[in-house]
Amino acid sequence: MKISLYIVIISCFLSCASMDAQKKNKTESPKIIGYVAGYEDFDPAKVDASKLTHVNYAFANIVNGNVQFELATDEAKIKSLMGLKKQNPTLKILYSIGGWVWSDQFSNIAAYENSRVQFAKSAVQLMKKYDFDGIDIDWEFPGQRAEDNVFRPSDKENFTLLLAELRKQLELQTAKDKIHYLLSIASGADQTYLDHTDLKSAQQYLDYINIMCYDFYNGWMYQTGHHANLFPSKNEKFGGDNLNKTITAYLKTGIPAHKIILGIPFYGRKWSKVNPENNGLYQSAQTGAEIIAFWKIREEMASGKYKEYYDESAKASYLWNQQDSVFISYETPKDIELKTKFIKNKKLGGAMFWEYSLDNKQELLNTLFENIKK
């Protein structure tokens, strides 16, 4: 009862400016949101801002309840990102808190009112210090074990309370600046994530939700498979996830379609020592799947050892290296073109991708930009 009352009280802090901004989102053209990883050896000044509507700089960490950047290179890279607004004055630049490694403190700070307030205030202060346009929360994952993270059953309710407090603090800043500040999350793509969160309630505090529609087959799995397939594969024996299943589940929760952003990987998943049956597809492997950048995949393809395949039922591409027993699930321009059509057919809010430096020749980005703007 107390939790419900608190959420209602926090909701009252939503200003008219914020409500108008969210209404406007319903009619906006599709977003193209690109993550830029600060830990990569990449100069953000090389980002082609003309092809993006939003950039998320990743990541800030939670230390002693406060939000801060930890890398020595962060400040210079953020400055380079802000310089992109000369190229595209309408570009929105947010910063992301958490990620796979730095989600270990979310459960602790979300569990108590005083720590939620401290966290939210420090997050807004950091936003203002660097002139970001908003905040992105990448909690991996509420109520679930991930990379050495703390988690508890109450994460489901506390996640909503944390977002409510963030929105409250952002609106207080909006009242001073007369600027609408963005709040988004990066969310999981499976039913388990939805079961451990209350996105139907939480979405009211968010401008949009970036769904990580990838890693359906990942480093935990010693079996090959499509890691970002659009539909189920007729070859799939264990009822795996797929993008259509994910988006359908999200829409059923009552989240408005215009707030749903479909995530696209600019990387593949690579397995070694794979059983050669069926050209390595859905076969056992002696290694879990490592992440491989799109540019690196193109380099490996130049060796001539790989043969390209396409699973028509799943609408997914893959590579098979018979000589070395290597299987790669990856994204191609063809796959991205189909996903942009899916976004438009479902009237979704746009596309997000992880991560800019993984597609250094912009082959995938160009396809995304050209097709989503048609």
XYZ file of C-alpha atoms in Angstrom:
374
model
C 0.000 0.000 0.000
C 2.784 2.404 0.922
C 4.590 1.617 -2.342
C 1.475 2.317 -4.420
C 0.865 5.609 -2.592
C 4.496 6.673 -3.093
C 4.280 6.016 -6.835
C 1.068 8.084 -7.050
C 2.726 10.957 -5.174
C 5.807 10.865 -7.406
C 3.542 10.814 -10.471
C 2.231 14.226 -9.472
C 5.668 15.660 -10.195
C 5.268 14.947 -13.907
C 5.068 18.413 -15.382
C 2.924 19.569 -18.293
C 6.115 20.003 -20.323
C 6.983 16.351 -19.781
C 3.509 15.178 -20.750
C 3.569 17.307 -23.895
C 6.977 15.870 -24.824
C 5.711 12.305 -24.470
C 2.613 13.064 -26.566
C 4.875 14.496 -29.246
C 6.830 11.227 -29.338
C 3.766 9.482 -30.775
C 4.081 11.415 -34.011
C 7.862 11.721 -34.251
C 9.765 9.996 -37.038
C 11.512 6.765 -35.970
C 14.533 7.166 -33.732
C 18.004 5.820 -34.482
C 19.803 5.431 -31.160
C 23.451 4.414 -31.122
C 25.435 3.380 -28.067
C 29.047 4.525 -27.878
C 31.179 2.504 -25.450
C 33.679 4.696 -23.646
C 35.949 1.743 -22.950
C 36.510 0.981 -26.644
C 39.585 2.305 -28.476
C 37.466 4.643 -30.571
C 37.285 8.403 -31.034
C 33.629 9.532 -30.709
C 34.418 12.464 -32.989
C 34.246 9.902 -35.834
C 30.559 9.257 -35.194
C 28.420 10.269 -38.177
C 25.838 12.289 -36.267
C 23.819 12.963 -39.420
C 22.582 9.361 -39.299
C 21.566 9.350 -35.626
C 18.820 10.954 -33.579
C 20.274 9.917 -30.198
C 23.597 8.754 -28.756
C 23.959 6.890 -25.452
C 27.417 7.135 -23.902
C 28.232 4.014 -21.870
C 28.889 3.648 -18.985
C 28.791 5.486 -15.691
C 29.155 3.471 -12.478
C 27.504 3.586 -9.040
C 30.034 4.214 -6.254
C 28.944 4.722 -2.643
C 25.423 5.407 -3.848
C 26.450 8.138 -6.287
C 26.850 8.090 -10.054
C 30.238 8.844 -11.569
C 32.438 8.190 -14.567
C 35.393 5.940 -13.786
C 37.622 5.895 -16.874
C 40.432 8.422 -17.356
C 39.325 8.882 -20.967
C 35.650 9.576 -20.252
C 35.857 13.360 -20.035
C 37.656 13.778 -23.370
C 35.317 11.359 -25.109
C 32.237 13.079 -23.757
C 33.600 16.399 -25.024
C 34.047 14.846 -28.481
C 30.474 13.590 -28.404
C 29.123 16.999 -27.493
C 30.984 18.406 -30.483
C 28.735 16.292 -32.714
C 25.909 18.760 -32.113
C 27.641 21.143 -34.506
C 27.084 18.489 -37.165
C 23.528 17.683 -36.037
C 21.950 20.358 -33.765
C 18.913 18.154 -33.046
C 21.041 15.249 -31.779
C 20.220 14.137 -28.225
C 23.096 12.759 -26.158
C 22.387 10.729 -23.040
C 24.651 8.812 -20.707
C 24.021 5.242 -19.571
C 24.444 3.972 -16.038
C 25.270 0.328 -15.361
C 25.748 -2.235 -18.089
C 26.718 -5.878 -17.737
C 29.635 -5.271 -15.363
C 28.438 -2.215 -13.412
C 24.903 -3.318 -12.472
C 26.020 -4.772 -9.143
C 24.693 -1.917 -6.957
C 21.290 -1.189 -8.505
C 19.379 -3.552 -6.230
C 20.928 -2.028 -3.112
C 20.277 1.601 -4.005
C 16.751 0.868 -5.284
C 15.739 -0.889 -2.064
C 15.506 2.213 0.153
C 13.936 5.628 -0.294
C 16.963 7.610 0.918
C 19.369 5.761 -1.376
C 17.003 6.183 -4.345
C 16.901 9.921 -3.727
C 20.681 10.152 -3.333
C 21.222 8.160 -6.529
C 18.697 10.153 -8.567
C 20.046 13.513 -7.427
C 23.635 12.535 -8.218
C 22.578 11.171 -11.623
C 20.936 14.497 -12.512
C 23.934 16.433 -11.208
C 26.250 14.399 -13.450
C 23.904 14.948 -16.374
C 24.028 18.695 -15.841
C 27.801 18.758 -15.347
C 28.391 17.444 -18.861
C 25.276 18.927 -20.521
C 23.696 15.595 -21.401
C 20.116 15.559 -22.647
C 19.047 12.733 -20.394
C 19.809 9.498 -18.576
C 19.643 5.867 -19.660
C 19.447 3.085 -17.041
C 20.984 -0.257 -17.967
C 20.237 -2.470 -14.951
C 21.179 -6.037 -15.866
C 18.910 -7.352 -14.421
C 16.246 -6.640 -11.772
C 15.479 -9.758 -9.742
C 17.941 -11.936 -11.662
C 21.520 -13.062 -11.370
C 23.832 -11.667 -14.031
C 27.513 -10.627 -13.678
C 28.066 -10.813 -9.890
C 25.145 -8.463 -9.287
C 23.131 -8.206 -6.104
C 19.449 -9.034 -6.633
C 16.343 -9.538 -4.499
C 12.648 -10.352 -5.061
C 11.628 -6.767 -4.238
C 13.602 -5.513 -7.273
C 10.374 -5.746 -9.269
C 8.703 -2.981 -7.243
C 11.906 -1.117 -6.433
C 12.828 -0.781 -10.112
C 9.631 1.201 -10.683
C 10.285 3.307 -7.584
C 13.809 4.075 -8.782
C 12.565 5.249 -12.175
C 9.850 7.308 -10.480
C 12.450 9.068 -8.346
C 14.666 9.698 -11.373
C 11.745 11.220 -13.237
C 10.901 13.370 -10.199
C 14.439 14.749 -10.023
C 14.544 15.312 -13.783
C 11.264 17.217 -13.625
C 12.586 19.392 -10.833
C 15.494 20.233 -13.135
C 13.068 20.806 -16.016
C 11.201 23.356 -13.900
C 14.458 25.319 -13.574
C 15.739 24.960 -17.132
C 12.462 24.761 -19.116
C 13.955 21.750 -20.942
C 12.508 18.256 -21.111
C 15.173 15.755 -20.052
C 14.995 12.221 -21.396
C 14.830 9.043 -19.332
C 15.169 5.625 -20.932
C 16.190 2.094 -20.052
C 17.955 -0.763 -21.798
C 15.782 -3.805 -21.164
C 16.019 -7.576 -21.541
C 14.397 -9.345 -24.478
C 12.854 -12.365 -22.792
C 9.753 -13.149 -20.765
C 11.872 -13.585 -17.632
C 12.774 -9.890 -17.739
C 9.116 -8.927 -18.040
C 8.215 -11.244 -15.161
C 10.811 -9.594 -12.888
C 9.757 -6.016 -13.703
C 6.494 -4.083 -13.843
C 7.006 -2.217 -17.085
C 3.315 -1.453 -17.452
C 3.691 0.850 -14.426
C 7.323 1.833 -14.957
C 6.889 2.984 -18.564
C 4.964 6.086 -17.474
C 8.258 7.570 -16.244
C 10.144 6.711 -19.433
C 10.382 8.408 -22.798
C 11.216 5.098 -24.449
C 12.553 1.588 -23.817
C 15.580 0.203 -25.674
C 14.986 -3.562 -25.893
C 18.197 -5.561 -26.290
C 16.890 -7.878 -29.028
C 20.062 -9.904 -29.286
C 22.107 -12.569 -27.496
C 19.244 -15.044 -27.780
C 22.159 -17.499 -28.087
C 25.148 -16.231 -26.141
C 28.359 -16.944 -24.273
C 26.612 -19.086 -21.673
C 25.524 -21.574 -24.323
C 27.672 -24.359 -25.696
C 25.329 -24.753 -28.611
C 25.098 -22.632 -31.718
C 22.023 -20.694 -32.745
C 20.783 -17.372 -34.092
C 21.458 -14.596 -31.614
C 19.157 -11.948 -33.117
C 16.657 -13.737 -35.366
C 13.452 -12.007 -36.417
C 11.228 -15.105 -36.280
C 11.488 -18.657 -34.862
C 13.580 -21.084 -36.890
C 12.112 -24.366 -38.102
C 15.459 -25.884 -37.071
C 15.119 -24.739 -33.438
C 14.473 -27.721 -31.160
C 14.169 -26.007 -27.785
C 11.744 -23.124 -28.402
C 14.252 -20.289 -28.260
C 13.530 -16.572 -28.286
C 13.134 -14.366 -31.321
C 12.490 -10.717 -32.004
C 8.829 -11.079 -32.984
C 8.122 -13.027 -29.795
C 9.814 -10.325 -27.716
C 7.969 -7.373 -29.253
C 4.634 -9.199 -29.061
C 5.183 -9.833 -25.341
C 6.077 -6.183 -24.700
C 3.026 -4.890 -26.519
C 0.809 -7.248 -24.507
C 1.969 -5.585 -21.297
C 0.303 -2.363 -22.411
C 3.444 -0.409 -23.310
C 2.650 2.039 -26.139
C 4.285 0.963 -29.397
C 5.879 4.383 -29.899
C 7.894 3.905 -26.684
C 9.372 0.592 -27.852
C 12.806 0.790 -29.504
C 14.053 -2.362 -31.209
C 17.690 -3.224 -30.467
C 20.013 -4.403 -33.238
C 23.502 -5.899 -32.731
C 26.462 -4.524 -34.667
C 28.330 -7.680 -33.676
C 28.026 -11.437 -34.034
C 28.420 -14.511 -31.858
C 31.203 -16.957 -32.720
C 31.491 -20.612 -31.649
C 34.531 -22.856 -32.201
C 34.945 -26.638 -32.428
C 31.376 -27.065 -33.594
C 29.676 -30.301 -34.639
C 29.581 -30.071 -38.475
C 26.050 -31.408 -38.954
C 23.618 -28.985 -40.663
C 26.516 -26.615 -41.403
C 26.927 -25.982 -37.693
C 23.439 -24.566 -37.099
C 21.933 -25.566 -33.725
C 24.844 -27.862 -33.007
C 26.958 -28.499 -29.929
C 30.236 -26.597 -29.544
C 33.217 -26.950 -27.249
C 33.218 -23.200 -26.532
C 30.625 -20.643 -25.521
C 29.909 -17.914 -28.033
C 32.372 -15.031 -28.028
C 31.414 -11.551 -29.216
C 32.903 -10.614 -32.578
C 32.648 -7.128 -34.121
C 31.028 -6.775 -37.535
C 34.251 -5.348 -38.984
C 36.143 -8.376 -37.668
C 33.606 -10.715 -39.250
C 34.217 -9.035 -42.601
C 37.955 -9.550 -42.119
C 37.491 -13.235 -41.378
C 35.207 -13.669 -44.379
C 38.009 -12.368 -46.592
C 39.997 -15.523 -45.744
C 37.713 -17.494 -48.040
C 37.105 -20.133 -45.364
C 33.518 -19.128 -44.641
C 30.379 -19.920 -46.570
C 27.353 -17.657 -46.149
C 23.987 -19.168 -45.235
C 20.496 -17.816 -44.622
C 17.764 -19.357 -42.494
C 14.622 -18.348 -44.354
C 12.243 -19.320 -41.566
C 14.137 -17.288 -38.944
C 15.110 -14.463 -41.329
C 18.647 -14.729 -39.970
C 22.138 -14.960 -41.486
C 25.035 -17.167 -40.411
C 28.490 -18.296 -41.499
C 30.053 -21.729 -41.471
C 33.773 -22.476 -41.641
C 33.981 -26.187 -42.387
C 37.787 -26.240 -42.290
C 38.065 -24.927 -38.725
C 34.585 -25.931 -37.434
C 33.625 -22.318 -36.670
C 30.046 -21.012 -36.670
C 29.101 -17.310 -36.603
C 25.634 -15.840 -36.112
C 25.671 -12.252 -37.359
C 23.710 -9.301 -38.688
C 23.779 -8.347 -42.359
C 22.321 -5.376 -44.256
C 19.594 -7.742 -45.493
C 18.598 -8.565 -41.901
C 18.534 -4.899 -40.904
C 16.350 -3.992 -43.879
C 13.792 -6.579 -42.770
C 13.909 -5.304 -39.188
C 13.255 -1.722 -40.273
C 10.164 -2.948 -42.126
C 9.108 -4.754 -38.962
C 9.546 -1.535 -36.943
C 7.325 0.372 -39.339
C 4.681 -2.358 -39.563
C 4.423 -2.494 -35.768
C 4.561 1.324 -35.500
C 7.447 1.097 -33.043
C 9.476 4.085 -31.885
C 12.607 3.209 -33.851
C 15.861 1.279 -33.616
C 18.786 1.133 -31.204
C 22.119 -0.531 -31.864
C 25.058 -1.764 -29.828
C 27.627 -0.439 -30.537
C 29.032 2.213 -32.911
C 32.701 1.177 -33.075
C 31.788 -2.414 -34.034
C 30.720 -1.235 -37.510
C 33.632 1.068 -38.353
C 32.802 1.380 -42.068
C 29.128 2.143 -41.330
C 27.899 -0.671 -43.540
C 25.151 -1.627 -41.108
C 24.441 1.935 -39.986
C 24.011 3.128 -43.563
C 21.464 0.374 -44.215
C 19.595 1.208 -41.013
C 19.534 4.928 -41.782
C 18.502 4.571 -45.419
C 15.681 2.140 -44.677
C 14.222 3.606 -41.501
C 13.969 7.066 -43.044
C 12.144 5.892 -46.182
